[in-house]
Coordinates of C-alpha atoms in Angstrom, one line a residue:
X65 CA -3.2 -13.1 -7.0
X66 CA -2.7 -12.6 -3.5
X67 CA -0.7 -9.1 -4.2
X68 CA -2.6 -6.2 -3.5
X69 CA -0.5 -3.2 -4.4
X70 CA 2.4 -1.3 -2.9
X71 CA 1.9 -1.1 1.4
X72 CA 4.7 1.5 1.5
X73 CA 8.2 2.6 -0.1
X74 CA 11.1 2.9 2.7
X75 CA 13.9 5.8 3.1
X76 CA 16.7 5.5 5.3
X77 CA 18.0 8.7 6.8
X78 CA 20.7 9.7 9.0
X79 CA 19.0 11.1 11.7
X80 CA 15.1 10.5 12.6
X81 CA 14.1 13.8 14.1
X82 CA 16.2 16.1 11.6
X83 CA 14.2 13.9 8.7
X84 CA 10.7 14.5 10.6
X85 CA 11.2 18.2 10.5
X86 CA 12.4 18.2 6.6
X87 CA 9.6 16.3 5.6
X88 CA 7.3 18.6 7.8
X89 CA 8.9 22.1 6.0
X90 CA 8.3 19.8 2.6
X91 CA 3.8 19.6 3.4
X92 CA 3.9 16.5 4.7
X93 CA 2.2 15.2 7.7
X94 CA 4.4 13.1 9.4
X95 CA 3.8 10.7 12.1
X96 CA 6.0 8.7 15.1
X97 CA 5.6 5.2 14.0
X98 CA 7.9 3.4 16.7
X99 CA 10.8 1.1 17.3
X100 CA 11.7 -2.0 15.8
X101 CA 13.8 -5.1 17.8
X102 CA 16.3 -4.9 15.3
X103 CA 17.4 -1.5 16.1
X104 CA 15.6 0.9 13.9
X105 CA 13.2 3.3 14.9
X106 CA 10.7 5.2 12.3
X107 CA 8.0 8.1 11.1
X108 CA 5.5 7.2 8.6
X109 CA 3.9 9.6 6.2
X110 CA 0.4 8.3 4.9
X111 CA -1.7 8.5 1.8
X112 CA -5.2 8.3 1.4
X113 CA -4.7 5.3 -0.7
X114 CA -3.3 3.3 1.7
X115 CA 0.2 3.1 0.8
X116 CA 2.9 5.4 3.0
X117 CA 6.6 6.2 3.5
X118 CA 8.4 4.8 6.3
X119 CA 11.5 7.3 7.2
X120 CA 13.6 5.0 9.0
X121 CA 17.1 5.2 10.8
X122 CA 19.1 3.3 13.1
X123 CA 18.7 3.6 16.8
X124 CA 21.7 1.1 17.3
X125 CA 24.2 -0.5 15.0
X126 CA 23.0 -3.7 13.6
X127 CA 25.6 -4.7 10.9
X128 CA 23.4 -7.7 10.4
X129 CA 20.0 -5.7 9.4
X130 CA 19.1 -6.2 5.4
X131 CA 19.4 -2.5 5.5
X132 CA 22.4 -1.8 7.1
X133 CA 24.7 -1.6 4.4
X134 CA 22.6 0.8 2.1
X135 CA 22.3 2.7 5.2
X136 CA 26.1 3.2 5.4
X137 CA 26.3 4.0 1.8
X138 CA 24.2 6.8 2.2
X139 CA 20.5 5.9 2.3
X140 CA 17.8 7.4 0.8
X141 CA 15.6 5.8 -0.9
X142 CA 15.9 2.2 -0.2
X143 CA 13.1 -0.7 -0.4
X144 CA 9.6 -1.3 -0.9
X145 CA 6.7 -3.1 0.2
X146 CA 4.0 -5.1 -1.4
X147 CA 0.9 -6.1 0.9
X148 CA -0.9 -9.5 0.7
X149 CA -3.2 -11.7 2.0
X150 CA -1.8 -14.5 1.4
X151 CA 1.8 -14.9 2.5
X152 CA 2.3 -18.1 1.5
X153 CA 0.9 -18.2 -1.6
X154 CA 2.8 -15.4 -2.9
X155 CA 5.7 -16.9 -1.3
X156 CA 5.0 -20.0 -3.2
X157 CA 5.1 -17.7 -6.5
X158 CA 8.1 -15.8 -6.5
X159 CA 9.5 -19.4 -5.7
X160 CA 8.4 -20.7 -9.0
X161 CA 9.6 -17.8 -10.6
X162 CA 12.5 -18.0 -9.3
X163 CA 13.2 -15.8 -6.8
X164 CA 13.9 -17.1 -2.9
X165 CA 12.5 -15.2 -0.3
X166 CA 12.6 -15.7 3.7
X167 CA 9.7 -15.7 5.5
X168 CA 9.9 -14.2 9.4
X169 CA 8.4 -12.2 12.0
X170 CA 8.3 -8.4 12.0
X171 CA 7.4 -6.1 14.9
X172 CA 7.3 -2.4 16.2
X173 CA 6.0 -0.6 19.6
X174 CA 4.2 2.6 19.0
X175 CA 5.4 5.5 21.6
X176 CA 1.8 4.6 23.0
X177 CA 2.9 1.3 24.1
X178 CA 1.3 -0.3 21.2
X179 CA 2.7 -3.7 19.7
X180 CA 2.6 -4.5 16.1
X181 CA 3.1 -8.0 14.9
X182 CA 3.4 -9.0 11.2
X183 CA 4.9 -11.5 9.3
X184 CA 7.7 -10.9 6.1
X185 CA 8.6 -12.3 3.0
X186 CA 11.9 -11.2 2.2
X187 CA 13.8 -11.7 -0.8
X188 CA 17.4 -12.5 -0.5
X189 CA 20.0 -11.8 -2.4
X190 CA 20.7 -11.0 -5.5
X191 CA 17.4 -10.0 -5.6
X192 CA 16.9 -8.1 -2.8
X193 CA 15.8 -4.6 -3.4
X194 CA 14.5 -5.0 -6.8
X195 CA 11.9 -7.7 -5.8
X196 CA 9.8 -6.1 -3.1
X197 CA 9.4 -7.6 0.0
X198 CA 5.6 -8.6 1.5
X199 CA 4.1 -8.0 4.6
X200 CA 0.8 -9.4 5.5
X201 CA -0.8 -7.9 8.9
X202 CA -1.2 -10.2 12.6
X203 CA -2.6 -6.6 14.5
X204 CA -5.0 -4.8 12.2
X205 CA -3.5 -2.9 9.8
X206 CA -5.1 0.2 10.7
X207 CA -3.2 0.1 13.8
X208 CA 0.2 0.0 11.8
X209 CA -0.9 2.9 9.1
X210 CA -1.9 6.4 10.5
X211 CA -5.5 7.8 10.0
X212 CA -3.9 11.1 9.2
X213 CA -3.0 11.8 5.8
X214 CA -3.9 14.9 4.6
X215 CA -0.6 16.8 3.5
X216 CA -0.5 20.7 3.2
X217 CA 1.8 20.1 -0.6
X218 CA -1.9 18.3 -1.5
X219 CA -0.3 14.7 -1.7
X220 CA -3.0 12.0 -1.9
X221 CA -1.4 8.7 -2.7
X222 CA 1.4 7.0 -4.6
X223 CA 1.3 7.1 -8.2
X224 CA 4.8 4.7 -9.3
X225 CA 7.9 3.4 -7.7
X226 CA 10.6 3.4 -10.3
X227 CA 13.5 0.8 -10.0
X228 CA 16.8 1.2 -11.9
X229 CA 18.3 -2.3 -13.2
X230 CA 21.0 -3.0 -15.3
X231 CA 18.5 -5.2 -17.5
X232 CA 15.1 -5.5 -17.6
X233 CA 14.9 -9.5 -19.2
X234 CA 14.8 -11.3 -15.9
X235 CA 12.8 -9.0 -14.0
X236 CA 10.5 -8.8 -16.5
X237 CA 9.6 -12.8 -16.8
X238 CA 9.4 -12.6 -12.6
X239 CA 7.1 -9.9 -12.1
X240 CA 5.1 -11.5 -15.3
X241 CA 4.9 -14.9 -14.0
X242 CA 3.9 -13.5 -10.4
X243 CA 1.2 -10.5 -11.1
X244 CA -0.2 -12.6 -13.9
X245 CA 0.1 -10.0 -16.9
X246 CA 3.1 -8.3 -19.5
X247 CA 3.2 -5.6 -18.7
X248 CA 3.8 -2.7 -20.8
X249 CA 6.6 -0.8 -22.4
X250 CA 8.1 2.3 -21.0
X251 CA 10.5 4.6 -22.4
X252 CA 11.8 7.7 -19.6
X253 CA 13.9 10.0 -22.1
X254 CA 14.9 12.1 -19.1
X255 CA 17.0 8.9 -18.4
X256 CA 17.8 7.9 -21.4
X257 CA 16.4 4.7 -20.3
X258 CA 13.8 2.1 -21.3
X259 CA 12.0 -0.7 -19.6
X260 CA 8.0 -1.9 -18.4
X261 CA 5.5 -0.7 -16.4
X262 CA 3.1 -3.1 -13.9
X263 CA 0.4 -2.3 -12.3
X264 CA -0.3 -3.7 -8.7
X265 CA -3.6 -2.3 -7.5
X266 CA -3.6 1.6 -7.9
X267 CA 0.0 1.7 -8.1
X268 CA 2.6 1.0 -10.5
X269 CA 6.0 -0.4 -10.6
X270 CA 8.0 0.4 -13.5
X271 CA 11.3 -1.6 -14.2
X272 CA 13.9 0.6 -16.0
X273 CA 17.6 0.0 -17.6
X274 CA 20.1 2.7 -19.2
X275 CA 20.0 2.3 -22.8
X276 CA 22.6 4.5 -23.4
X277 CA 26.2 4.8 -21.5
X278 CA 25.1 8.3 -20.5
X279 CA 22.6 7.5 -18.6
X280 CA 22.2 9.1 -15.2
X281 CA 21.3 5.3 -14.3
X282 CA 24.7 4.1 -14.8
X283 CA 26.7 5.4 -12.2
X284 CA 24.4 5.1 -9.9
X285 CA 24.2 1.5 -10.8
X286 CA 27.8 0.6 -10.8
X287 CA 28.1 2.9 -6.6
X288 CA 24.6 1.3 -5.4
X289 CA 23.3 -1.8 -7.4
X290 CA 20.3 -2.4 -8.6
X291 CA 16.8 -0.6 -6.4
X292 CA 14.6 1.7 -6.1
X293 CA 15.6 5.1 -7.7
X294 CA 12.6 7.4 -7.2
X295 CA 8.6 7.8 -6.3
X296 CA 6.3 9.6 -7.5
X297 CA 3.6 10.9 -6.1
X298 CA -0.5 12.0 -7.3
X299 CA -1.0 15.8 -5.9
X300 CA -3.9 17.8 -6.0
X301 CA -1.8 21.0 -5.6
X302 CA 1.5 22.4 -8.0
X303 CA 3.2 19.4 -10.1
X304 CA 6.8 19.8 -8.7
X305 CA 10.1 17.7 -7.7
X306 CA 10.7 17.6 -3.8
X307 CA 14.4 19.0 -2.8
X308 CA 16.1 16.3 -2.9
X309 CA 18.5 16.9 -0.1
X310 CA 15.6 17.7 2.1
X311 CA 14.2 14.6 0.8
X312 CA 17.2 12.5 0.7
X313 CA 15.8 10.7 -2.3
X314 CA 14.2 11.5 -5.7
X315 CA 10.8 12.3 -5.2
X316 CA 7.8 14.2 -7.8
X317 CA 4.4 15.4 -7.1
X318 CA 2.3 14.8 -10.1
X319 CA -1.5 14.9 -11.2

């Protein structure tokens, strides 16, 4: 497949510059990205694996941005990326699988003056924000991802994004049908959850359901729907979990 692995994992936060300087106190190195057209503005934080987080926030309102309405119920951690390249073959997958996605131009100005262009396959609802959405590079991509990531906490890459579902049937035959393999079980007892891990590249996605009514997954289901619920993260330093209000989202260092 055209699929190469996770290009980056996206957290909306209230306020760019108070985010940059959490992130900073937290070991990262954190870097401007830009401003988007469709009123958002962003800092990445880069791996040397290639994958990063975008900390993103709204410059303007846009109540018609994908993102707006996560963004006023509270943010965090939001959506995530899959690179490829080949849009419109992937495209052409998810479509047999079942899944509808939008494909359309994507762009941001570096403070140096700098424009990216790119192009997006986004999923549209309902599945948007379990199914990731793709990006495949018109500038180079080395343009769009900073050189610098080395992080003083000792984080090196991204291990797994976890999504929270309220069953893992459907996704399960999607992501099958379009990575080309089962995937494998996955139990998270510190959930009380259960579910299946895929691997895309050096990352992996794991698909998880509550399994039990007490399930820290099931209110957090019924106030926010189905998406991303944390990241974890490969560290050469101390195995810890970030702060998570610092962070605002659920985020682990781990070997």
């Amino acid at each position: 497949m055209a699929l190469q692995a996770i290009d980056h994992v996206v957290i909306m936060v209230r306020e760019l510059g108070a985010a940059i300087r959490d992130y900073s106190e937290l070991g990262f190195t954190v870097v401007p990205g830009g401003s988007h057209p469709t009123g958002t503005h962003n800092a990445l934080i880069a791996f040397a694996d290639g994958a990063y987080i975008e900390l993103i926030a709204f410059e303007r309102d846009n109540p018609q941005h994908r993102w707006w309405a996560a963004a006023q119920a509270g943010g965090g951690l939001i959506d995530f990326c899959m690179r490829t390249d080949d849009l419109s073959a992937d495209w052409e997958a998810f479509h047999r699988a079942g899944i509808e996605m939008q494909i359309e131009p994507g762009a941001r100005v570096r403070s140096d003056g700098y424009r990216l262009r790119w192009r997006l396959a986004q999923p549209l609802a309902p599945h948007a924000f379990v199914v990731p959405f793709l990006i495949t590079d018109e500038t180079p991509r080395e343009k769009r991802v900073p050189r610098e990531h080395g992080h003083r906490n000792g984080a090196r890459g991204l291990a797994a994004i976890t999504v929270a579902v309220d069953d893992v049937f459907a996704p399960q035959q999607w992501y099958s049908a379009v990575l080309g393999h089962a995937g494998e079980p996955v139990a998270r007892e510190d959930l009380r959850a259960r579910g299946i891990r895929f691997r895309a590249g050096p990352h992996a996605l794991e698909l998880i359901a509550p399994n039990e009514g007490s399930s820290p997954l099931s209110p957090w289901l019924d106030a926010r729907g189905a998406g991303p619920w944390s990241v974890a993260l490969k560290t050469s330093a101390e195995p810890r979990i970030l702060d998570a209000k610092k962070a605002a989202a659920r985020i682990a260092l781990a070997h």
